[in-house]
Short mmCIF file of C-alpha atoms in Angstrom, two decimals:
data_model
loop_
_atom_site.label_atom_id
_atom_site.label_comp_id
_atom_site.label_asym_id
_atom_site.label_seq_id
_atom_site.Cartn_x
_atom_site.Cartn_y
_atom_site.Cartn_z
CA MET D 1 42.06 101.68 203.36
CA THR D 2 38.93 101.55 201.02
CA LEU D 3 40.41 101.35 197.32
CA LYS D 4 39.03 104.00 194.91
CA ARG D 5 37.25 102.94 191.73
CA VAL D 6 39.01 103.21 188.54
CA VAL D 7 37.36 104.01 185.27
CA ILE D 8 38.67 104.26 181.68
CA THR D 9 37.88 107.73 180.01
CA GLY D 10 40.06 107.66 176.80
CA LEU D 11 41.27 105.24 174.09
CA GLY D 12 43.90 105.69 171.34
CA ALA D 13 45.08 103.04 169.08
CA VAL D 14 48.05 102.76 166.06
CA THR D 15 47.85 99.49 164.92
CA PRO D 16 48.35 96.85 161.60
CA ILE D 17 44.36 97.47 161.27
CA GLY D 18 43.83 100.86 161.97
CA ASN D 19 45.56 103.69 163.08
CA THR D 20 42.17 105.73 165.00
CA ILE D 21 39.94 103.94 167.45
CA PRO D 22 36.69 103.70 165.03
CA GLU D 23 39.01 102.31 162.16
CA PHE D 24 40.70 99.64 164.56
CA TRP D 25 37.44 98.62 165.91
CA ASP D 26 35.75 98.16 162.61
CA SER D 27 38.53 95.95 161.20
CA VAL D 28 38.35 94.19 164.66
CA VAL D 29 34.60 93.28 164.08
CA ASN D 30 35.01 92.69 160.34
CA GLY D 31 37.78 90.15 160.95
CA LYS D 32 40.28 92.11 158.81
CA SER D 33 43.95 90.54 159.03
CA GLY D 34 47.01 93.19 159.03
CA ALA D 35 49.40 90.84 157.76
CA ALA D 36 51.33 91.33 154.52
CA PRO D 37 54.77 91.41 152.96
CA ILE D 38 57.29 93.05 155.09
CA THR D 39 58.01 97.00 153.77
CA ASN D 40 59.94 98.20 156.78
CA PHE D 41 63.11 96.36 155.27
CA ASN D 42 64.29 94.48 152.14
CA THR D 43 64.01 90.66 152.73
CA GLU D 44 65.05 89.87 149.72
CA THR D 45 68.63 90.96 150.55
CA ILE D 46 68.65 89.60 154.19
CA LEU D 47 67.91 85.86 154.23
CA THR D 48 65.28 85.48 156.65
CA LYS D 49 62.39 82.47 156.60
CA THR D 50 59.57 84.68 157.35
CA LYS D 51 59.14 87.49 154.96
CA PHE D 52 55.54 88.98 156.37
CA ALA D 53 54.43 90.93 159.37
CA CYS D 54 51.61 92.88 160.51
CA GLU D 55 53.10 96.41 160.07
CA VAL D 56 51.63 99.82 160.80
CA LYS D 57 50.43 101.27 157.51
CA ASN D 58 49.85 104.84 156.23
CA PHE D 59 50.71 106.33 159.70
CA ASP D 60 50.96 110.14 159.64
CA LEU D 61 53.18 111.13 162.29
CA SER D 62 52.77 114.82 161.36
CA LEU D 63 49.45 114.58 163.07
CA TYR D 64 50.93 114.41 166.48
CA MET D 65 54.66 115.88 166.31
CA ASP D 66 56.64 117.86 163.93
CA ARG D 67 59.56 116.28 161.63
CA LYS D 68 62.24 117.88 163.97
CA GLU D 69 61.06 116.43 166.97
CA ALA D 70 60.37 112.96 165.60
CA ARG D 71 64.13 112.69 164.75
CA LYS D 72 64.85 112.60 168.54
CA VAL D 73 62.85 109.55 169.19
CA ASP D 74 62.31 105.95 167.89
CA LYS D 75 59.60 104.69 165.69
CA TYR D 76 58.07 102.64 168.95
CA ALA D 77 57.86 106.29 170.59
CA HIS D 78 56.28 107.67 167.52
CA PHE D 79 53.60 104.84 167.85
CA ALA D 80 52.95 105.55 171.60
CA ILE D 81 52.89 109.58 171.10
CA GLY D 82 50.18 108.76 168.17
CA ALA D 83 48.25 106.78 170.40
CA ALA D 84 48.59 108.99 173.63
CA VAL D 85 47.20 112.18 171.92
CA GLN D 86 44.25 110.26 170.53
CA ALA D 87 43.62 109.17 173.88
CA ILE D 88 44.05 112.41 175.71
CA GLU D 89 41.99 114.09 173.14
CA ASP D 90 39.27 111.28 173.55
CA ALA D 91 39.26 111.84 177.28
CA SER D 92 38.85 115.82 176.86
CA ILE D 93 41.74 116.28 179.40
CA ASP D 94 42.19 120.07 179.59
CA LYS D 95 45.68 120.37 181.33
CA GLU D 96 44.45 124.15 182.30
CA LYS D 97 42.21 122.77 184.73
CA GLU D 98 43.87 119.70 186.01
CA ASN D 99 46.51 119.51 188.81
CA LEU D 100 49.32 118.20 186.44
CA ASP D 101 51.27 116.44 189.46
CA ARG D 102 48.53 113.91 189.69
CA ILE D 103 48.51 113.22 185.92
CA GLY D 104 50.96 110.28 185.13
CA VAL D 105 52.17 107.99 182.16
CA VAL D 106 53.05 104.62 182.64
CA LEU D 107 53.83 102.45 179.48
CA GLY D 108 54.96 99.16 178.83
CA VAL D 109 57.78 98.21 176.34
CA GLY D 110 59.07 95.01 175.48
CA LEU D 111 62.13 95.70 173.38
CA GLY D 112 62.18 99.45 172.97
CA GLY D 113 64.13 101.20 170.12
CA VAL D 114 65.39 98.40 168.09
CA GLU D 115 65.32 100.07 164.70
CA SER D 116 67.61 102.97 166.26
CA PHE D 117 69.86 100.62 168.17
CA GLY D 118 70.44 98.36 164.74
CA GLU D 119 71.29 101.51 162.65
CA GLY D 120 73.48 102.80 165.42
CA ILE D 121 75.45 99.45 165.85
CA ASP D 122 75.77 99.28 161.88
CA THR D 123 77.18 102.88 161.72
CA ILE D 124 79.85 102.03 164.53
CA HIS D 125 80.82 98.87 162.57
CA GLU D 126 81.23 100.76 159.14
CA GLN D 127 83.39 103.30 161.05
CA LYS D 128 85.56 100.56 163.04
CA LYS D 129 86.24 98.37 159.82
CA ASN D 130 87.22 101.93 157.86
CA GLY D 131 89.56 103.25 160.74
CA GLN D 132 87.37 106.13 161.46
CA GLU D 133 86.44 107.94 164.62
CA LEU D 134 83.47 106.22 166.26
CA LYS D 135 80.53 108.86 165.99
CA VAL D 136 76.48 108.20 166.13
CA THR D 137 73.69 110.91 166.45
CA PRO D 138 73.53 112.64 169.84
CA PHE D 139 69.81 111.10 169.87
CA PHE D 140 71.25 107.40 169.78
CA ILE D 141 70.83 106.89 173.61
CA PRO D 142 67.53 108.65 173.86
CA ARG D 143 66.26 106.66 170.87
CA ILE D 144 66.96 103.16 172.26
CA ILE D 145 66.01 103.30 175.71
CA GLY D 146 62.54 102.01 176.37
CA ASP D 147 61.38 104.72 178.96
CA MET D 148 61.62 107.52 176.37
CA ALA D 149 57.98 107.05 175.02
CA ALA D 150 56.44 107.83 178.77
CA GLY D 151 59.18 110.73 179.43
CA TYR D 152 58.41 112.39 176.01
CA ILE D 153 54.75 112.32 176.74
CA SER D 154 54.93 113.80 179.83
CA ILE D 155 57.10 116.51 178.55
CA MET D 156 54.39 117.23 175.74
CA TYR D 157 51.83 117.87 178.42
CA GLY D 158 53.58 118.78 181.46
CA PHE D 159 52.14 115.61 183.04
CA SER D 160 54.53 115.49 186.16
CA GLY D 161 52.98 112.44 188.09
CA PRO D 162 54.42 109.20 188.21
CA ASN D 163 56.27 108.49 185.11
CA TYR D 164 58.13 105.26 183.71
CA ILE D 165 58.06 102.09 181.68
CA THR D 166 57.32 98.26 182.66
CA SER D 167 59.10 95.40 180.89
CA SER D 168 58.07 91.93 181.08
CA ALA D 169 58.17 91.00 177.49
CA CYS D 170 54.82 90.23 175.88
CA ALA D 171 52.88 90.95 179.35
CA SER D 172 54.34 94.41 179.43
CA GLY D 173 51.30 96.43 178.16
CA THR D 174 49.12 94.65 180.82
CA ASN D 175 51.56 95.28 183.54
CA ALA D 176 51.79 99.02 182.78
CA VAL D 177 47.94 98.97 182.89
CA ILE D 178 47.83 97.09 186.43
CA ASP D 179 50.59 99.51 187.59
CA ALA D 180 48.49 102.60 186.51
CA ILE D 181 45.31 100.78 188.14
CA ASN D 182 47.08 100.50 191.48
CA LEU D 183 48.39 104.03 191.35
CA ILE D 184 44.74 105.23 191.19
CA ARG D 185 43.29 102.84 193.67
CA LEU D 186 45.91 103.90 196.04
CA GLY D 187 44.92 107.75 195.57
CA LYS D 188 48.49 108.38 194.16
CA ALA D 189 47.31 109.94 190.99
CA ASP D 190 43.75 110.96 189.37
CA ILE D 191 44.82 110.26 185.99
CA ILE D 192 47.29 107.87 184.37
CA ILE D 193 47.95 107.62 180.72
CA THR D 194 48.94 103.97 180.11
CA GLY D 195 49.18 101.24 177.68
CA GLY D 196 51.95 99.63 175.57
CA THR D 197 54.29 100.04 172.51
CA GLU D 198 56.46 98.09 170.35
CA ALA D 199 58.43 98.50 166.86
CA ALA D 200 60.37 95.59 166.39
CA VAL D 201 59.50 94.43 162.83
CA THR D 202 62.86 95.09 161.83
CA ASP D 203 65.58 92.55 160.31
CA SER D 204 67.23 91.81 163.72
CA GLY D 205 63.37 91.28 165.28
CA ILE D 206 62.55 88.94 162.38
CA CYS D 207 65.89 87.06 162.52
CA GLY D 208 65.68 86.88 166.44
CA PHE D 209 62.42 85.20 166.41
CA ASN D 210 62.98 83.01 163.36
CA VAL D 211 65.88 81.35 165.04
CA MET D 212 63.68 80.73 167.99
CA HIS D 213 61.50 79.08 165.72
CA ALA D 214 58.27 81.33 167.22
CA LEU D 215 57.30 83.16 163.75
CA SER D 216 55.19 81.35 161.27
CA THR D 217 56.58 81.11 158.00
CA ARG D 218 53.38 80.82 155.74
CA ASN D 219 55.01 83.26 153.33
CA ASP D 220 52.47 82.24 150.36
CA SER D 221 49.64 83.38 152.38
CA PRO D 222 50.51 85.82 155.03
CA GLU D 223 47.04 86.88 155.82
CA THR D 224 45.80 83.72 156.97
CA ALA D 225 49.12 82.52 158.86
CA SER D 226 48.15 83.66 162.15
CA ARG D 227 45.43 80.84 163.13
CA PRO D 228 45.21 80.51 166.89
CA LEU D 229 43.55 77.18 167.89
CA SER D 230 43.82 75.58 164.21
CA ALA D 231 46.23 72.41 164.42
CA SER D 232 48.09 74.02 161.39
CA ARG D 233 49.12 77.19 163.14
CA ASP D 234 53.08 77.38 162.91
CA GLY D 235 53.98 80.39 165.03
CA PHE D 236 52.82 84.04 165.51
CA VAL D 237 53.06 86.74 163.09
CA LEU D 238 55.10 89.75 164.37
CA GLY D 239 53.15 93.18 164.77
CA GLU D 240 53.91 96.69 165.63
CA GLY D 241 52.03 99.61 167.26
CA ALA D 242 50.55 101.01 170.35
CA GLY D 243 47.49 101.07 172.40
CA VAL D 244 46.63 103.82 175.30
CA LEU D 245 44.22 103.84 177.57
CA VAL D 246 43.09 106.67 179.90
CA LEU D 247 42.64 105.65 183.43
CA GLU D 248 41.05 107.88 185.66
CA GLU D 249 39.74 107.71 189.41
CA TYR D 250 36.03 107.53 189.40
CA GLU D 251 34.81 110.54 191.45
CA HIS D 252 37.21 112.78 189.66
CA ALA D 253 36.24 111.48 186.15
CA VAL D 254 32.53 112.38 187.39
CA ALA D 255 33.32 115.87 188.62
CA ARG D 256 34.56 116.99 184.98
CA GLY D 257 31.58 115.22 183.48
CA ALA D 258 33.94 112.74 181.62
CA LYS D 259 32.72 110.23 179.23
CA ILE D 260 33.11 106.92 181.00
CA TYR D 261 33.57 103.78 178.59
CA ALA D 262 34.00 100.99 181.18
CA GLU D 263 35.28 100.37 184.85
CA VAL D 264 38.18 98.01 186.04
CA ALA D 265 36.91 95.39 187.97
CA GLY D 266 40.25 93.22 188.98
CA TRP D 267 43.84 92.20 187.87
CA GLY D 268 46.04 89.40 188.52
CA LEU D 269 49.74 88.88 188.36
CA SER D 270 51.75 85.32 188.54
CA ALA D 271 54.88 83.38 186.96
CA ASP D 272 55.36 80.14 185.42
CA ALA D 273 58.66 79.71 186.96
CA TYR D 274 59.47 77.07 184.52
CA HIS D 275 61.49 78.17 181.31
CA MET D 276 62.76 81.18 179.50
CA THR D 277 60.34 80.96 176.57
CA ALA D 278 58.30 77.67 176.74
CA PRO D 279 54.80 77.64 178.77
CA GLU D 280 54.40 75.44 182.04
CA PRO D 281 52.81 72.42 180.13
CA ASP D 282 50.11 72.13 182.61
CA GLY D 283 49.21 75.68 182.28
CA LYS D 284 49.40 76.09 186.08
CA GLY D 285 50.83 79.94 185.90
CA ALA D 286 48.15 80.77 183.43
CA ALA D 287 45.44 79.57 185.53
CA LYS D 288 46.73 81.05 188.78
CA VAL D 289 46.60 84.59 187.01
CA MET D 290 43.08 84.27 186.28
CA GLN D 291 42.37 83.12 189.48
CA ASN D 292 44.34 86.14 191.21
CA ALA D 293 42.18 88.31 188.85
CA LEU D 294 38.90 86.93 189.81
CA GLU D 295 39.72 87.18 193.40
CA ASP D 296 40.91 90.65 193.15
CA ALA D 297 37.84 91.65 191.21
CA GLY D 298 35.26 89.82 193.72
CA LEU D 299 34.18 87.75 191.06
CA LYS D 300 33.18 83.94 190.17
CA PRO D 301 34.26 82.71 186.88
CA GLU D 302 30.63 82.38 185.59
CA ASP D 303 30.70 86.10 186.09
CA ILE D 304 32.94 86.48 183.27
CA ASP D 305 31.21 86.89 179.41
CA TYR D 306 34.22 87.17 177.40
CA ILE D 307 37.88 86.13 177.41
CA ASN D 308 40.43 87.88 174.95
CA MET D 309 43.14 85.03 174.72
CA HIS D 310 46.86 85.53 174.85
CA GLY D 311 46.51 83.34 171.88
CA THR D 312 49.47 83.75 169.66
CA SER D 313 49.09 80.80 167.46
CA THR D 314 51.97 79.03 168.54
CA PRO D 315 51.84 74.87 168.79
CA LEU D 316 52.25 74.99 172.37
CA GLY D 317 51.03 78.13 173.81
CA ASP D 318 47.41 77.93 172.39
CA ILE D 319 47.09 74.58 174.35
CA VAL D 320 48.43 75.53 177.48
CA GLU D 321 46.01 78.44 177.82
CA CYS D 322 43.13 76.28 176.59
CA LYS D 323 43.93 74.05 179.48
CA ALA D 324 44.31 76.89 182.16
CA ILE D 325 40.83 78.33 180.89
CA LYS D 326 39.11 74.83 181.25
CA SER D 327 40.55 74.47 184.78
CA VAL D 328 39.58 77.64 186.13
CA PHE D 329 36.14 78.00 184.73
CA GLY D 330 35.07 74.46 184.28
CA ASP D 331 31.71 74.22 182.46
CA HIS D 332 31.59 77.90 182.16
CA SER D 333 33.80 77.53 179.37
CA TYR D 334 31.34 76.37 177.10
CA LYS D 335 29.11 79.28 177.78
CA MET D 336 31.33 82.36 177.92
CA ASN D 337 32.87 83.50 174.50
CA ILE D 338 36.54 83.39 173.85
CA SER D 339 38.49 84.61 171.16
CA ALA D 340 42.25 85.37 170.22
CA THR D 341 42.44 88.81 168.10
CA LYS D 342 46.18 88.29 167.51
CA SER D 343 44.75 86.35 164.28
CA MET D 344 43.86 89.88 162.95
CA THR D 345 46.72 92.17 164.72
CA GLY D 346 49.37 89.85 164.91
CA HIS D 347 51.74 89.57 168.11
CA LEU D 348 52.59 93.27 169.39
CA LEU D 349 54.65 91.99 171.88
CA GLY D 350 54.83 95.01 174.60
CA ALA D 351 51.82 96.56 173.23
CA ALA D 352 49.64 93.35 172.81
CA GLY D 353 48.16 93.68 176.35
CA ALA D 354 46.99 97.39 175.73
CA ILE D 355 45.41 97.03 172.40
CA GLU D 356 43.80 94.06 173.59
CA ALA D 357 42.40 95.94 176.71
CA ILE D 358 41.11 98.24 174.17
CA ILE D 359 39.19 95.34 172.53
CA CYS D 360 37.78 94.20 175.78
CA VAL D 361 36.62 97.85 176.48
CA LEU D 362 35.05 98.25 173.41
CA SER D 363 33.59 94.66 173.29
CA ILE D 364 31.89 95.84 176.40
CA VAL D 365 30.57 99.05 175.33
CA ASN D 366 29.25 97.46 171.77
CA ASP D 367 28.16 94.06 173.13
CA ILE D 368 30.26 92.39 170.45
CA VAL D 369 32.72 89.68 170.73
CA PRO D 370 35.15 89.66 168.12
CA PRO D 371 36.33 86.83 166.29
CA THR D 372 39.63 84.58 165.89
CA ILE D 373 39.97 84.32 161.97
CA ASN D 374 41.59 81.89 159.78
CA HIS D 375 39.95 78.62 161.26
CA GLN D 376 38.52 76.14 159.26
CA ASP D 377 36.12 73.38 160.59
CA ASP D 378 38.57 70.59 159.36
CA ASP D 379 41.77 72.14 160.94
CA MET D 380 41.40 70.60 164.45
CA ASP D 381 43.87 69.81 167.01
CA GLU D 382 43.35 66.94 169.13
CA ASN D 383 44.79 68.64 172.12
CA ILE D 384 42.04 71.46 172.29
CA ASP D 385 38.63 70.77 173.45
CA TYR D 386 36.22 72.57 170.69
CA ASN D 387 33.12 72.26 172.85
CA MET D 388 34.69 75.52 174.39
CA ASN D 389 32.70 78.59 173.17
CA PHE D 390 35.47 79.91 170.70
CA THR D 391 33.93 82.58 168.68
CA PHE D 392 35.42 81.61 165.25
CA ASN D 393 35.64 83.77 161.95
CA LYS D 394 32.66 86.01 162.50
CA ALA D 395 31.94 88.56 165.37
CA GLN D 396 29.26 87.71 167.74
CA GLU D 397 26.46 89.94 169.39
CA ARG D 398 25.92 89.22 173.34
CA VAL D 399 25.66 91.45 176.12
CA VAL D 400 29.20 91.81 177.49
CA ASN D 401 28.95 92.72 181.21
CA THR D 402 32.33 91.55 182.03
CA ALA D 403 35.81 90.73 179.82
CA LEU D 404 38.93 89.38 180.69
CA SER D 405 42.29 89.60 179.06
CA ASN D 406 45.23 87.60 179.18
CA THR D 407 49.04 88.20 178.34
CA PHE D 408 51.75 85.80 179.00
CA GLY D 409 55.48 86.48 178.38
CA PHE D 410 58.72 85.25 177.70
CA GLY D 411 60.12 84.52 181.00
CA GLY D 412 56.98 83.05 182.53
CA HIS D 413 55.37 86.33 183.02
CA ASN D 414 51.73 86.18 183.15
CA ALA D 415 49.21 89.24 183.54
CA CYS D 416 45.71 89.47 183.54
CA ILE D 417 42.84 92.38 183.85
CA ILE D 418 39.38 92.15 184.00
CA LEU D 419 36.91 94.96 182.88
CA LYS D 420 33.26 95.66 183.42
CA LYS D 421 30.31 97.80 182.34
CA TYR D 422 30.32 101.18 184.04
CA SER D 423 27.54 101.70 186.24
CA GLU D 424 26.93 104.58 188.58
#
């Protein structure tokens, strides 16, 4: 069968460096860090090595839902709803003119309602200690399960097409986008609201990643703590937020006169099949996922203009990803631009792939490659080839016809998408 073309017609973002697309993109281009001391909980009363994160700031939930409804779902869903409303409005979807059975919602979530789960368990433990009847809010289960963000958005709009979440750790957002691509390619839907969301900056989230030695402990300088590709990197900075894209079948978008940002070129999936948390040392899985994406897109390595790295700022991960890029792209690694935007946003776990896909879309639209911030010329890792064309500290103008986004998750999950400039 002939696969249908898939285009992007709407964008929405709630992030540590901006709660709208214009604010987010301005921060990305100007190299703004979202890292700061944690405000979500009191780090002084809880002994934790890391006391900073990339939190969402000044998010006005009342713009998207009323207070009574907001109590029914966790913060991770709040972020998703905010980003989805933005994206749907940006795409100018008029539900009175659409077949709602042909519109779906597919989101990626890594952990789900972590904050609500912690609060509920604390309540139960306290009641048990005091010999009381165990009782939590009737919304306890709806608030903790990961599918509720997608479910609630469908309820808000009456979208009755495919509706579910994907969960593959830090690759969740990209996996969701890939599922959305396939649903539209195969003619199962006209429009899919897709992306990822996460709200894991909690005491348990910080504690859990700390004991794995995954987080930076640079408490004296949070804004410079995420430093991908630098020798002094000591772990990632935990982030939170959501990114949502409206994916649409090309002919459907044209027929309704939709604004088209970019087009999907291809996608890839692979597994390291190596370790629960560590990457395969030679980067075989990471290389394979990029090769699969190029093959699906019908592109050659030299066709790629920009790679948005997974680039978390972990000692092993950055080296392995650079090895994989060189193995796939060879000398073209010295020509195409490469950057790691988690240096600004932190690592949004299940939302990472979504906001980085948005960055790739905007790079294509604006012909600008965003930077990897926090890199110093004297902070070189001998295991990284700095002849590769890394975009350090300052955004670079260049024609971006194609952009590739990598996401890799605990468990060895690798997901990759390639986007391209739209042309009729």
